[in-house]
């Protein structure tokens, strides 16, 4: 019995000492001066919801009688990015992500976007930036909208910035071509 008590006290002592001496390793290093880079990008985004080769599809819809349901519908997208407004122009990457349709008015499109814009050719091949922002409804198709850049990878690691979007074409089904002018700040 005495050996069991000694063993029990030894375990308690070890458990009490472990938090004091079991600290993780950490070392703070002062970073040298960083040079902020600025890159401006221009491309076209093709969001196609109709046809056999749709690039955006609904993945969740509210239980409503609205036909087709739009308000509250969640879409998954894998949209091509091109150099010109024609879908047949040079493909430079793709945008993958989600958007949630927030507009109760069927004639105006408002959404919350999360998308990763990845480049597959050229100087920024393998790099991407992330956009997470609200796409506000406007009456005119030529109205410019601003959205926030919240991160990036590859050449755009730790990117911030903004994207100016101008819808250049859309139809009543929801297909659209959007011109992007992006300004990225990164290190």
PDB file of N, CA and C in Angstrom, residues 64-137:
ATOM      1  N   UNK A  64     -39.267  27.252 -51.935  1.00  0.00           N
ATOM      2  CA  UNK A  64     -40.265  28.255 -52.297  1.00  0.00           C
ATOM      3  C   UNK A  64     -40.966  27.831 -53.572  1.00  0.00           C
ATOM      4  N   UNK A  65     -42.001  28.567 -53.914  1.00  0.00           N
ATOM      5  CA  UNK A  65     -42.734  28.278 -55.142  1.00  0.00           C
ATOM      6  C   UNK A  65     -42.247  29.148 -56.292  1.00  0.00           C
ATOM      7  N   UNK A  66     -41.291  30.002 -56.052  1.00  0.00           N
ATOM      8  CA  UNK A  66     -40.751  30.871 -57.099  1.00  0.00           C
ATOM      9  C   UNK A  66     -40.094  30.014 -58.187  1.00  0.00           C
ATOM     10  N   UNK A  67     -40.416  30.284 -59.453  1.00  0.00           N
ATOM     11  CA  UNK A  67     -39.856  29.485 -60.539  1.00  0.00           C
ATOM     12  C   UNK A  67     -39.187  30.386 -61.556  1.00  0.00           C
ATOM     13  N   UNK A  68     -37.920  30.329 -61.838  1.00  0.00           N
ATOM     14  CA  UNK A  68     -36.953  29.543 -61.077  1.00  0.00           C
ATOM     15  C   UNK A  68     -36.609  30.243 -59.770  1.00  0.00           C
ATOM     16  N   UNK A  69     -36.247  29.487 -58.751  1.00  0.00           N
ATOM     17  CA  UNK A  69     -35.895  30.138 -57.493  1.00  0.00           C
ATOM     18  C   UNK A  69     -34.580  30.903 -57.637  1.00  0.00           C
ATOM     19  N   UNK A  70     -34.560  32.132 -57.180  1.00  0.00           N
ATOM     20  CA  UNK A  70     -33.315  32.898 -57.238  1.00  0.00           C
ATOM     21  C   UNK A  70     -32.923  33.380 -55.858  1.00  0.00           C
ATOM     22  N   UNK A  71     -33.811  34.082 -55.172  1.00  0.00           N
ATOM     23  CA  UNK A  71     -33.499  34.622 -53.854  1.00  0.00           C
ATOM     24  C   UNK A  71     -33.148  33.490 -52.891  1.00  0.00           C
ATOM     25  N   UNK A  72     -31.940  33.561 -52.320  1.00  0.00           N
ATOM     26  CA  UNK A  72     -31.502  32.548 -51.376  1.00  0.00           C
ATOM     27  C   UNK A  72     -30.841  31.340 -52.011  1.00  0.00           C
ATOM     28  N   UNK A  73     -30.630  31.362 -53.315  1.00  0.00           N
ATOM     29  CA  UNK A  73     -30.007  30.226 -53.993  1.00  0.00           C
ATOM     30  C   UNK A  73     -28.483  30.339 -53.900  1.00  0.00           C
ATOM     31  N   UNK A  74     -27.840  29.232 -53.571  1.00  0.00           N
ATOM     32  CA  UNK A  74     -26.384  29.162 -53.477  1.00  0.00           C
ATOM     33  C   UNK A  74     -25.850  28.488 -54.741  1.00  0.00           C
ATOM     34  N   UNK A  75     -24.886  29.141 -55.382  1.00  0.00           N
ATOM     35  CA  UNK A  75     -24.295  28.636 -56.619  1.00  0.00           C
ATOM     36  C   UNK A  75     -22.835  28.258 -56.399  1.00  0.00           C
ATOM     37  N   UNK A  76     -22.409  27.196 -57.067  1.00  0.00           N
ATOM     38  CA  UNK A  76     -20.991  26.846 -57.161  1.00  0.00           C
ATOM     39  C   UNK A  76     -20.555  27.251 -58.560  1.00  0.00           C
ATOM     40  N   UNK A  77     -19.344  27.813 -58.663  1.00  0.00           N
ATOM     41  CA  UNK A  77     -18.898  28.279 -59.971  1.00  0.00           C
ATOM     42  C   UNK A  77     -17.469  27.840 -60.261  1.00  0.00           C
ATOM     43  N   UNK A  78     -17.236  27.641 -61.532  1.00  0.00           N
ATOM     44  CA  UNK A  78     -15.903  27.393 -62.073  1.00  0.00           C
ATOM     45  C   UNK A  78     -15.879  28.131 -63.407  1.00  0.00           C
ATOM     46  N   UNK A  79     -15.722  29.444 -63.337  1.00  0.00           N
ATOM     47  CA  UNK A  79     -15.879  30.321 -64.488  1.00  0.00           C
ATOM     48  C   UNK A  79     -14.551  30.626 -65.164  1.00  0.00           C
ATOM     49  N   UNK A  80     -14.534  30.615 -66.505  1.00  0.00           N
ATOM     50  CA  UNK A  80     -13.302  30.945 -67.214  1.00  0.00           C
ATOM     51  C   UNK A  80     -12.982  32.437 -67.146  1.00  0.00           C
ATOM     52  N   UNK A  81     -11.684  32.739 -67.150  1.00  0.00           N
ATOM     53  CA  UNK A  81     -11.184  34.113 -67.226  1.00  0.00           C
ATOM     54  C   UNK A  81     -10.465  34.238 -68.561  1.00  0.00           C
ATOM     55  N   UNK A  82     -10.808  35.266 -69.331  1.00  0.00           N
ATOM     56  CA  UNK A  82     -10.213  35.439 -70.655  1.00  0.00           C
ATOM     57  C   UNK A  82      -9.645  36.842 -70.822  1.00  0.00           C
ATOM     58  N   UNK A  83      -8.829  37.000 -71.850  1.00  0.00           N
ATOM     59  CA  UNK A  83      -8.199  38.286 -72.144  1.00  0.00           C
ATOM     60  C   UNK A  83      -9.189  39.284 -72.747  1.00  0.00           C
ATOM     61  N   UNK A  84     -10.139  38.796 -73.518  1.00  0.00           N
ATOM     62  CA  UNK A  84     -11.131  39.642 -74.192  1.00  0.00           C
ATOM     63  C   UNK A  84     -12.527  39.203 -73.763  1.00  0.00           C
ATOM     64  N   UNK A  85     -13.540  39.956 -74.179  1.00  0.00           N
ATOM     65  CA  UNK A  85     -14.903  39.656 -73.747  1.00  0.00           C
ATOM     66  C   UNK A  85     -15.492  38.418 -74.418  1.00  0.00           C
ATOM     67  N   UNK A  86     -14.910  37.965 -75.508  1.00  0.00           N
ATOM     68  CA  UNK A  86     -15.409  36.757 -76.167  1.00  0.00           C
ATOM     69  C   UNK A  86     -14.904  35.520 -75.417  1.00  0.00           C
ATOM     70  N   UNK A  87     -15.775  34.571 -75.241  1.00  0.00           N
ATOM     71  CA  UNK A  87     -15.411  33.337 -74.536  1.00  0.00           C
ATOM     72  C   UNK A  87     -14.336  32.554 -75.285  1.00  0.00           C
ATOM     73  N   UNK A  88     -14.244  32.764 -76.594  1.00  0.00           N
ATOM     74  CA  UNK A  88     -13.256  32.055 -77.412  1.00  0.00           C
ATOM     75  C   UNK A  88     -11.876  32.720 -77.378  1.00  0.00           C
ATOM     76  N   UNK A  89     -11.737  33.866 -76.708  1.00  0.00           N
ATOM     77  CA  UNK A  89     -10.430  34.533 -76.639  1.00  0.00           C
ATOM     78  C   UNK A  89      -9.507  33.768 -75.688  1.00  0.00           C
ATOM     79  N   UNK A  90      -8.274  34.215 -75.566  1.00  0.00           N
ATOM     80  CA  UNK A  90      -7.242  33.511 -74.798  1.00  0.00           C
ATOM     81  C   UNK A  90      -7.665  33.278 -73.342  1.00  0.00           C
ATOM     82  N   UNK A  91      -7.669  32.016 -72.945  1.00  0.00           N
ATOM     83  CA  UNK A  91      -8.004  31.633 -71.569  1.00  0.00           C
ATOM     84  C   UNK A  91      -6.771  31.857 -70.695  1.00  0.00           C
ATOM     85  N   UNK A  92      -6.915  32.621 -69.604  1.00  0.00           N
ATOM     86  CA  UNK A  92      -5.776  32.900 -68.716  1.00  0.00           C
ATOM     87  C   UNK A  92      -5.922  32.268 -67.341  1.00  0.00           C
ATOM     88  N   UNK A  93      -7.096  31.742 -67.031  1.00  0.00           N
ATOM     89  CA  UNK A  93      -7.302  31.125 -65.722  1.00  0.00           C
ATOM     90  C   UNK A  93      -8.763  30.840 -65.485  1.00  0.00           C
ATOM     91  N   UNK A  94      -9.096  30.624 -64.220  1.00  0.00           N
ATOM     92  CA  UNK A  94     -10.486  30.384 -63.861  1.00  0.00           C
ATOM     93  C   UNK A  94     -10.769  30.910 -62.464  1.00  0.00           C
ATOM     94  N   UNK A  95     -12.040  31.107 -62.228  1.00  0.00           N
ATOM     95  CA  UNK A  95     -12.507  31.580 -60.928  1.00  0.00           C
ATOM     96  C   UNK A  95     -13.393  30.496 -60.338  1.00  0.00           C
ATOM     97  N   UNK A  96     -12.994  29.981 -59.180  1.00  0.00           N
ATOM     98  CA  UNK A  96     -13.783  28.947 -58.525  1.00  0.00           C
ATOM     99  C   UNK A  96     -14.258  29.473 -57.186  1.00  0.00           C
ATOM    100  N   UNK A  97     -15.516  29.199 -56.876  1.00  0.00           N
ATOM    101  CA  UNK A  97     -16.030  29.656 -55.597  1.00  0.00           C
ATOM    102  C   UNK A  97     -17.526  29.491 -55.486  1.00  0.00           C
ATOM    103  N   UNK A  98     -18.096  30.313 -54.625  1.00  0.00           N
ATOM    104  CA  UNK A  98     -19.518  30.269 -54.316  1.00  0.00           C
ATOM    105  C   UNK A  98     -20.096  31.671 -54.359  1.00  0.00           C
ATOM    106  N   UNK A  99     -21.367  31.772 -54.712  1.00  0.00           N
ATOM    107  CA  UNK A  99     -22.078  33.022 -54.504  1.00  0.00           C
ATOM    108  C   UNK A  99     -23.512  32.739 -54.123  1.00  0.00           C
ATOM    109  N   UNK A 100     -24.036  33.610 -53.293  1.00  0.00           N
ATOM    110  CA  UNK A 100     -25.385  33.487 -52.757  1.00  0.00           C
ATOM    111  C   UNK A 100     -26.219  34.635 -53.286  1.00  0.00           C
ATOM    112  N   UNK A 101     -27.300  34.323 -53.986  1.00  0.00           N
ATOM    113  CA  UNK A 101     -28.195  35.331 -54.558  1.00  0.00           C
ATOM    114  C   UNK A 101     -29.033  35.943 -53.430  1.00  0.00           C
ATOM    115  N   UNK A 102     -28.924  37.254 -53.259  1.00  0.00           N
ATOM    116  CA  UNK A 102     -29.585  37.943 -52.146  1.00  0.00           C
ATOM    117  C   UNK A 102     -30.740  38.843 -52.560  1.00  0.00           C
ATOM    118  N   UNK A 103     -31.024  38.940 -53.831  1.00  0.00           N
ATOM    119  CA  UNK A 103     -32.013  39.900 -54.306  1.00  0.00           C
ATOM    120  C   UNK A 103     -33.403  39.296 -54.367  1.00  0.00           C
ATOM    121  N   UNK A 104     -34.348  39.987 -53.746  1.00  0.00           N
ATOM    122  CA  UNK A 104     -35.744  39.558 -53.845  1.00  0.00           C
ATOM    123  C   UNK A 104     -36.359  40.022 -55.159  1.00  0.00           C
ATOM    124  N   UNK A 105     -35.777  41.083 -55.720  1.00  0.00           N
ATOM    125  CA  UNK A 105     -36.249  41.564 -57.018  1.00  0.00           C
ATOM    126  C   UNK A 105     -35.590  40.745 -58.114  1.00  0.00           C
ATOM    127  N   UNK A 106     -36.381  40.161 -58.969  1.00  0.00           N
ATOM    128  CA  UNK A 106     -35.837  39.283 -60.003  1.00  0.00           C
ATOM    129  C   UNK A 106     -35.085  40.049 -61.085  1.00  0.00           C
ATOM    130  N   UNK A 107     -35.330  41.358 -61.197  1.00  0.00           N
ATOM    131  CA  UNK A 107     -34.672  42.139 -62.246  1.00  0.00           C
ATOM    132  C   UNK A 107     -33.310  42.667 -61.820  1.00  0.00           C
ATOM    133  N   UNK A 108     -32.980  42.576 -60.530  1.00  0.00           N
ATOM    134  CA  UNK A 108     -31.694  43.060 -60.034  1.00  0.00           C
ATOM    135  C   UNK A 108     -30.951  41.909 -59.367  1.00  0.00           C
ATOM    136  N   UNK A 109     -29.676  41.826 -59.651  1.00  0.00           N
ATOM    137  CA  UNK A 109     -28.860  40.745 -59.086  1.00  0.00           C
ATOM    138  C   UNK A 109     -27.972  41.318 -57.983  1.00  0.00           C
ATOM    139  N   UNK A 110     -28.125  40.818 -56.768  1.00  0.00           N
ATOM    140  CA  UNK A 110     -27.265  41.160 -55.643  1.00  0.00           C
ATOM    141  C   UNK A 110     -26.787  39.842 -55.047  1.00  0.00           C
ATOM    142  N   UNK A 111     -25.500  39.762 -54.725  1.00  0.00           N
ATOM    143  CA  UNK A 111     -24.973  38.500 -54.216  1.00  0.00           C
ATOM    144  C   UNK A 111     -23.793  38.747 -53.294  1.00  0.00           C
ATOM    145  N   UNK A 112     -23.508  37.746 -52.479  1.00  0.00           N
ATOM    146  CA  UNK A 112     -22.276  37.694 -51.708  1.00  0.00           C
ATOM    147  C   UNK A 112     -21.386  36.697 -52.439  1.00  0.00           C
ATOM    148  N   UNK A 113     -20.164  37.120 -52.761  1.00  0.00           N
ATOM    149  CA  UNK A 113     -19.227  36.293 -53.511  1.00  0.00           C
ATOM    150  C   UNK A 113     -18.060  35.855 -52.644  1.00  0.00           C
ATOM    151  N   UNK A 114     -17.678  34.604 -52.782  1.00  0.00           N
ATOM    152  CA  UNK A 114     -16.351  34.161 -52.355  1.00  0.00           C
ATOM    153  C   UNK A 114     -15.781  33.414 -53.545  1.00  0.00           C
ATOM    154  N   UNK A 115     -14.652  33.878 -54.058  1.00  0.00           N
ATOM    155  CA  UNK A 115     -14.059  33.220 -55.218  1.00  0.00           C
ATOM    156  C   UNK A 115     -12.545  33.323 -55.168  1.00  0.00           C
ATOM    157  N   UNK A 116     -11.905  32.298 -55.712  1.00  0.00           N
ATOM    158  CA  UNK A 116     -10.453  32.269 -55.867  1.00  0.00           C
ATOM    159  C   UNK A 116     -10.169  32.403 -57.359  1.00  0.00           C
ATOM    160  N   UNK A 117      -9.470  33.461 -57.748  1.00  0.00           N
ATOM    161  CA  UNK A 117      -9.147  33.724 -59.144  1.00  0.00           C
ATOM    162  C   UNK A 117      -7.737  33.199 -59.409  1.00  0.00           C
ATOM    163  N   UNK A 118      -7.649  32.066 -60.076  1.00  0.00           N
ATOM    164  CA  UNK A 118      -6.369  31.395 -60.309  1.00  0.00           C
ATOM    165  C   UNK A 118      -5.929  31.602 -61.754  1.00  0.00           C
ATOM    166  N   UNK A 119      -4.632  31.873 -61.917  1.00  0.00           N
ATOM    167  CA  UNK A 119      -4.078  32.090 -63.245  1.00  0.00           C
ATOM    168  C   UNK A 119      -3.310  30.843 -63.675  1.00  0.00           C
ATOM    169  N   UNK A 120      -3.541  30.423 -64.912  1.00  0.00           N
ATOM    170  CA  UNK A 120      -2.949  29.180 -65.414  1.00  0.00           C
ATOM    171  C   UNK A 120      -1.940  29.415 -66.535  1.00  0.00           C
ATOM    172  N   UNK A 121      -1.723  30.654 -66.908  1.00  0.00           N
ATOM    173  CA  UNK A 121      -0.744  30.978 -67.943  1.00  0.00           C
ATOM    174  C   UNK A 121      -0.042  32.287 -67.597  1.00  0.00           C
ATOM    175  N   UNK A 122       1.046  32.535 -68.294  1.00  0.00           N
ATOM    176  CA  UNK A 122       1.711  33.827 -68.191  1.00  0.00           C
ATOM    177  C   UNK A 122       2.533  34.011 -66.928  1.00  0.00           C
ATOM    178  N   UNK A 123       2.832  35.251 -66.655  1.00  0.00           N
ATOM    179  CA  UNK A 123       3.712  35.647 -65.550  1.00  0.00           C
ATOM    180  C   UNK A 123       3.215  35.173 -64.184  1.00  0.00           C
ATOM    181  N   UNK A 124       1.898  35.121 -64.002  1.00  0.00           N
ATOM    182  CA  UNK A 124       1.332  34.758 -62.698  1.00  0.00           C
ATOM    183  C   UNK A 124       0.776  33.333 -62.679  1.00  0.00           C
ATOM    184  N   UNK A 125       1.266  32.482 -63.570  1.00  0.00           N
ATOM    185  CA  UNK A 125       0.854  31.080 -63.612  1.00  0.00           C
ATOM    186  C   UNK A 125       1.066  30.429 -62.240  1.00  0.00           C
ATOM    187  N   UNK A 126       0.011  29.812 -61.697  1.00  0.00           N
ATOM    188  CA  UNK A 126       0.099  29.163 -60.393  1.00  0.00           C
ATOM    189  C   UNK A 126      -0.237  30.063 -59.227  1.00  0.00           C
ATOM    190  N   UNK A 127      -0.479  31.332 -59.483  1.00  0.00           N
ATOM    191  CA  UNK A 127      -0.830  32.283 -58.419  1.00  0.00           C
ATOM    192  C   UNK A 127      -2.325  32.573 -58.470  1.00  0.00           C
ATOM    193  N   UNK A 128      -2.849  33.031 -57.344  1.00  0.00           N
ATOM    194  CA  UNK A 128      -4.262  33.399 -57.311  1.00  0.00           C
ATOM    195  C   UNK A 128      -4.501  34.461 -56.248  1.00  0.00           C
ATOM    196  N   UNK A 129      -5.643  35.107 -56.352  1.00  0.00           N
ATOM    197  CA  UNK A 129      -6.084  36.019 -55.292  1.00  0.00           C
ATOM    198  C   UNK A 129      -7.519  35.655 -54.922  1.00  0.00           C
ATOM    199  N   UNK A 130      -7.901  35.995 -53.705  1.00  0.00           N
ATOM    200  CA  UNK A 130      -9.235  35.673 -53.206  1.00  0.00           C
ATOM    201  C   UNK A 130     -10.069  36.934 -53.060  1.00  0.00           C
ATOM    202  N   UNK A 131     -11.287  36.829 -53.517  1.00  0.00           N
ATOM    203  CA  UNK A 131     -12.238  37.932 -53.447  1.00  0.00           C
ATOM    204  C   UNK A 131     -13.369  37.493 -52.523  1.00  0.00           C
ATOM    205  N   UNK A 132     -13.706  38.326 -51.568  1.00  0.00           N
ATOM    206  CA  UNK A 132     -14.841  38.042 -50.688  1.00  0.00           C
ATOM    207  C   UNK A 132     -15.549  39.355 -50.447  1.00  0.00           C
ATOM    208  N   UNK A 133     -16.710  39.506 -51.068  1.00  0.00           N
ATOM    209  CA  UNK A 133     -17.372  40.803 -50.995  1.00  0.00           C
ATOM    210  C   UNK A 133     -18.809  40.684 -51.488  1.00  0.00           C
ATOM    211  N   UNK A 134     -19.523  41.779 -51.373  1.00  0.00           N
ATOM    212  CA  UNK A 134     -20.905  41.875 -51.834  1.00  0.00           C
ATOM    213  C   UNK A 134     -20.922  42.480 -53.229  1.00  0.00           C
ATOM    214  N   UNK A 135     -21.695  41.886 -54.121  1.00  0.00           N
ATOM    215  CA  UNK A 135     -21.909  42.413 -55.466  1.00  0.00           C
ATOM    216  C   UNK A 135     -23.257  43.123 -55.420  1.00  0.00           C
ATOM    217  N   UNK A 136     -23.258  44.473 -55.368  1.00  0.00           N
ATOM    218  CA  UNK A 136     -24.515  45.209 -55.210  1.00  0.00           C
ATOM    219  C   UNK A 136     -25.296  45.321 -56.510  1.00  0.00           C
ATOM    220  N   UNK A 137     -26.607  45.378 -56.408  1.00  0.00           N
ATOM    221  CA  UNK A 137     -27.471  45.555 -57.573  1.00  0.00           C
ATOM    222  C   UNK A 137     -27.406  46.998 -58.038  1.00  0.00           C
TER     223      UNK A 137
END
